[in-house]
Coordinates of C-alpha atoms in Angstrom, one line a residue:
X1 CA -21.1 -0.1 30.5
X2 CA -20.7 0.7 26.8
X3 CA -19.1 4.1 27.7
X4 CA -16.4 2.3 30.0
X5 CA -15.6 -0.2 27.2
X6 CA -15.2 2.7 24.8
X7 CA -12.9 4.5 27.0
X8 CA -10.8 1.3 27.8
X9 CA -10.6 0.7 23.9
X10 CA -9.5 4.2 23.3
X11 CA -6.7 4.0 26.1
X12 CA -5.5 0.7 24.7
X13 CA -5.3 2.1 21.2
X14 CA -3.3 4.9 22.7
X15 CA -0.9 2.6 24.4
X16 CA -0.5 0.4 21.3
X17 CA 0.3 3.6 19.2
X18 CA 2.8 4.7 21.7
X19 CA 4.6 1.3 21.7
X20 CA 4.6 1.1 17.8
X21 CA 6.0 4.6 17.8
X22 CA 8.9 3.5 19.9
X23 CA 9.6 0.5 17.8
X24 CA 9.4 2.4 14.4
X25 CA 12.3 3.7 12.5
X26 CA 12.4 6.0 9.5
X27 CA 12.7 4.7 6.1
X28 CA 15.0 7.2 4.4
X29 CA 17.6 5.5 2.0
X30 CA 16.8 4.0 -1.4
X31 CA 17.8 0.6 -0.2
X32 CA 15.5 0.8 2.8
X33 CA 12.6 1.9 0.5
X34 CA 13.3 -0.9 -1.9
X35 CA 13.4 -3.6 1.0
X36 CA 9.8 -2.3 2.1
X37 CA 8.6 -2.5 -1.5
X38 CA 10.0 -6.0 -1.9
X39 CA 8.3 -7.1 1.4
X40 CA 5.1 -5.7 -0.2
X41 CA 5.3 -7.3 -3.6
X42 CA 8.0 -9.9 -3.3
X43 CA 9.3 -8.9 -6.7
X44 CA 12.8 -7.6 -7.2
X45 CA 12.0 -5.6 -10.3
X46 CA 9.0 -4.0 -8.8
X47 CA 10.8 -3.1 -5.8
X48 CA 13.5 -1.4 -7.6
X49 CA 11.1 0.6 -9.8
X50 CA 9.2 1.8 -6.6
X51 CA 12.4 2.8 -5.0
X52 CA 13.3 4.8 -8.2
X53 CA 9.9 6.5 -8.3
X54 CA 10.1 7.6 -4.6
X55 CA 13.5 9.0 -5.3
X56 CA 12.0 11.0 -8.3
X57 CA 8.7 12.1 -6.7
X58 CA 10.1 12.9 -3.3
X59 CA 8.2 12.1 0.1
X60 CA 5.1 14.0 -1.0
X61 CA 4.7 11.9 -4.2
X62 CA 2.1 9.2 -4.7
X63 CA 2.7 5.9 -6.3
X64 CA -0.1 3.6 -7.5
X65 CA 0.5 0.1 -8.7
X66 CA -2.2 -1.3 -11.0
X67 CA -2.2 -4.9 -12.5
X68 CA -2.2 -5.4 -16.1
X69 CA -2.2 -8.1 -18.6
X70 CA 1.2 -7.5 -20.2
X71 CA 4.6 -8.9 -19.0
X72 CA 6.2 -5.6 -19.2
X73 CA 6.1 -3.0 -16.5
X74 CA 5.0 0.5 -17.6
X75 CA 5.7 3.6 -15.6
X76 CA 3.8 6.9 -16.2
X77 CA 4.6 10.0 -14.2
X78 CA 1.9 12.8 -14.0
X79 CA 1.7 15.9 -12.0
X80 CA -1.0 15.9 -9.4
X81 CA -2.5 17.4 -6.3
X82 CA -3.4 15.8 -3.1
X83 CA -6.7 17.2 -1.9
X84 CA -8.9 16.4 1.3
X85 CA -11.9 15.7 -0.8
X86 CA -14.9 13.5 0.4
X87 CA -18.2 12.1 -1.0
X88 CA -21.2 13.6 0.5
X89 CA -23.0 10.2 0.5
X90 CA -21.9 6.7 -0.3
X91 CA -24.4 6.9 -3.3
X92 CA -21.5 8.7 -5.2
X93 CA -18.9 5.8 -4.7
X94 CA -18.7 4.4 -8.3
X95 CA -16.1 1.7 -8.3
X96 CA -16.2 -2.0 -7.2
X97 CA -13.6 -1.1 -4.5
X98 CA -16.2 1.5 -3.2
X99 CA -14.2 4.4 -4.1
X100 CA -14.9 7.6 -6.3
X101 CA -13.1 7.8 -9.6
X102 CA -13.8 9.8 -12.8
X103 CA -11.7 10.6 -15.8
X104 CA -11.7 13.7 -17.9
X105 CA -15.0 15.2 -16.8
X106 CA -15.6 19.0 -16.4
X107 CA -15.6 20.3 -12.9
X108 CA -17.5 23.2 -11.1
X109 CA -15.9 24.6 -8.1
X110 CA -17.8 26.5 -5.3
X111 CA -16.4 27.5 -2.0
X112 CA -19.7 27.7 -0.3
X113 CA -22.3 25.1 0.9
X114 CA -24.9 24.0 -1.4
X115 CA -27.7 23.4 0.9
X116 CA -31.1 23.3 -0.7
X117 CA -32.8 22.3 -3.9
X118 CA -32.9 26.0 -4.9
X119 CA -28.9 26.1 -4.8
X120 CA -28.9 23.1 -7.1
X121 CA -31.4 24.7 -9.4
X122 CA -28.9 27.7 -9.7
X123 CA -26.6 25.4 -11.8
X124 CA -29.1 23.6 -13.9
X125 CA -27.9 25.6 -16.8
X126 CA -24.5 24.0 -16.5
X127 CA -25.9 20.6 -16.2
X128 CA -27.8 21.2 -19.5
X129 CA -24.9 22.7 -21.3
X130 CA -22.6 19.7 -20.4
X131 CA -25.2 17.4 -21.7
X132 CA -25.7 19.2 -25.0
X133 CA -21.8 19.4 -25.3
X134 CA -21.7 15.5 -25.2
X135 CA -20.2 15.3 -21.8
X136 CA -20.7 12.0 -19.8
X137 CA -21.2 14.0 -16.6
X138 CA -20.2 16.8 -14.4
X139 CA -18.2 16.9 -11.1
X140 CA -19.4 19.6 -8.5
X141 CA -16.8 20.4 -5.7
X142 CA -18.3 22.6 -2.9
X143 CA -17.4 23.2 0.7
X144 CA -20.3 21.0 1.8
X145 CA -23.9 20.0 0.9
X146 CA -27.2 20.0 2.7
X147 CA -29.3 16.7 2.6
X148 CA -31.9 18.5 0.3
X149 CA -29.3 19.3 -2.2
X150 CA -27.8 15.8 -2.2
X151 CA -31.3 14.2 -2.6
X152 CA -32.0 16.5 -5.5
X153 CA -29.0 15.3 -7.3
X154 CA -29.5 11.7 -6.6
X155 CA -33.1 11.9 -8.0
X156 CA -31.8 13.8 -11.0
X157 CA -29.2 11.0 -11.6
X158 CA -31.9 8.3 -11.4
X159 CA -34.0 10.1 -14.0
X160 CA -31.0 10.4 -16.3
X161 CA -30.3 6.7 -16.1
X162 CA -33.9 5.8 -16.8
X163 CA -34.2 8.2 -19.8
X164 CA -30.9 6.6 -21.0
X165 CA -32.2 3.1 -20.8
X166 CA -35.5 4.2 -22.4
X167 CA -33.5 5.6 -25.4
X168 CA -31.6 2.2 -25.9
X169 CA -28.8 2.6 -23.5
X170 CA -26.4 4.0 -26.0
X171 CA -23.2 5.5 -24.8
X172 CA -23.2 6.6 -21.1
X173 CA -25.9 8.3 -19.0
X174 CA -25.3 11.8 -17.9
X175 CA -24.3 11.8 -14.2
X176 CA -23.6 14.5 -11.7
X177 CA -21.0 13.7 -9.1
X178 CA -20.7 15.5 -5.8
X179 CA -17.6 16.1 -3.9
X180 CA -17.0 18.2 -0.8
X181 CA -13.9 19.7 0.7
X182 CA -15.2 20.8 4.3
X183 CA -11.7 21.4 5.7
X184 CA -10.6 23.7 2.8
X185 CA -10.3 27.4 3.3
X186 CA -11.4 29.7 0.5
X187 CA -7.8 30.3 -0.5
X188 CA -7.2 26.5 -0.5
X189 CA -10.2 26.0 -2.7
X190 CA -8.9 28.7 -5.0
X191 CA -5.7 26.7 -5.4
X192 CA -7.7 23.7 -6.3
X193 CA -9.7 25.8 -8.8
X194 CA -6.5 27.1 -10.4
X195 CA -5.0 23.7 -10.7
X196 CA -8.3 22.4 -12.4
X197 CA -8.5 25.5 -14.7
X198 CA -11.7 26.4 -13.3
X199 CA -13.3 29.6 -12.0
X200 CA -14.0 29.5 -8.3
X201 CA -17.6 30.7 -7.6
X202 CA -17.6 32.5 -4.2
X203 CA -20.6 34.2 -2.6
X204 CA -18.0 36.5 -0.9
X205 CA -17.3 38.0 -4.3
X206 CA -21.1 38.0 -5.1
X207 CA -20.4 35.4 -7.9
X208 CA -23.7 34.0 -9.3
X209 CA -23.8 30.3 -9.8
X210 CA -26.9 30.7 -12.2
X211 CA -24.5 32.6 -14.7
X212 CA -21.9 29.8 -14.7
X213 CA -20.9 28.6 -18.3
X214 CA -18.9 25.8 -19.8
X215 CA -15.9 28.2 -20.0
X216 CA -16.0 28.3 -16.1
X217 CA -15.5 24.7 -15.7
X218 CA -12.1 23.0 -15.1
X219 CA -11.0 19.5 -15.8
X220 CA -8.5 16.9 -14.8
X221 CA -7.3 13.7 -16.3
X222 CA -8.4 11.8 -13.1
X223 CA -10.0 12.4 -9.8
X224 CA -9.9 9.7 -7.3
X225 CA -11.3 9.8 -3.8
X226 CA -11.2 7.1 -1.0
X227 CA -14.4 6.0 0.8
X228 CA -13.5 7.7 4.0
X229 CA -12.0 10.8 2.4
X230 CA -8.7 11.9 0.9
X231 CA -8.1 12.0 -2.9
X232 CA -5.8 12.7 -5.7
X233 CA -6.4 15.2 -8.6
X234 CA -4.3 14.0 -11.5
X235 CA -3.5 16.1 -14.5
X236 CA -5.4 19.4 -13.9
X237 CA -5.8 21.4 -16.9
X238 CA -5.0 24.8 -15.3
X239 CA -2.3 26.7 -17.0
X240 CA 1.4 26.9 -15.7
X241 CA 1.1 30.8 -16.0
X242 CA -2.0 30.8 -13.7
X243 CA -0.2 28.7 -11.1
X244 CA 2.9 30.9 -11.1
X245 CA 0.8 34.0 -10.8
X246 CA -1.0 32.4 -7.8

């Protein structure tokens, strides 16, 4: 039966994982890291660069390799934060690799679930203010979303694109991007808000989303989230003083 097949597959996966764990060995030294990098890229210089970056960034650092047109290798080191973010719907994936990626957009942070169309209407003023300020869009990070709220934003984005096309498709259409962090506690969401330089709106403190203004929004150089969850927030605009105080 399908259930028996599923159980056998699960058991086989468990056995394979156990065998791989027995065969695995830790990669700790710089030379070992360099050897792994060389196996991946078959380039001595790239392997050396990656080993140096791992040494600088530590085991919790992230390294991203991007192809370019030049012959020289450029290295940029930026502070960042790993966050368990997810898209609430595949419709919010916006790259050819089916990932979510935005750069420099304002961010609204809320530690509650935005469930209905009414919840979305509470932040219409922020949408309007961002558009009038010349922003290309807005990122909303909440603990989760209900289907009515998601559909309301999707419909709004479709209307914005149509209006943009009707006006000659100059610049970019205003797009609202939704991200969720269902595994975050309110305190962890607060950490994210501080890193972004945003106010965290919380029903527990009787914060009113309808009173949110541009000054309550945070920002990051880049937010990137994989299709199945897990992302990086790079270059948050929160102040060092706020982080130390936190």
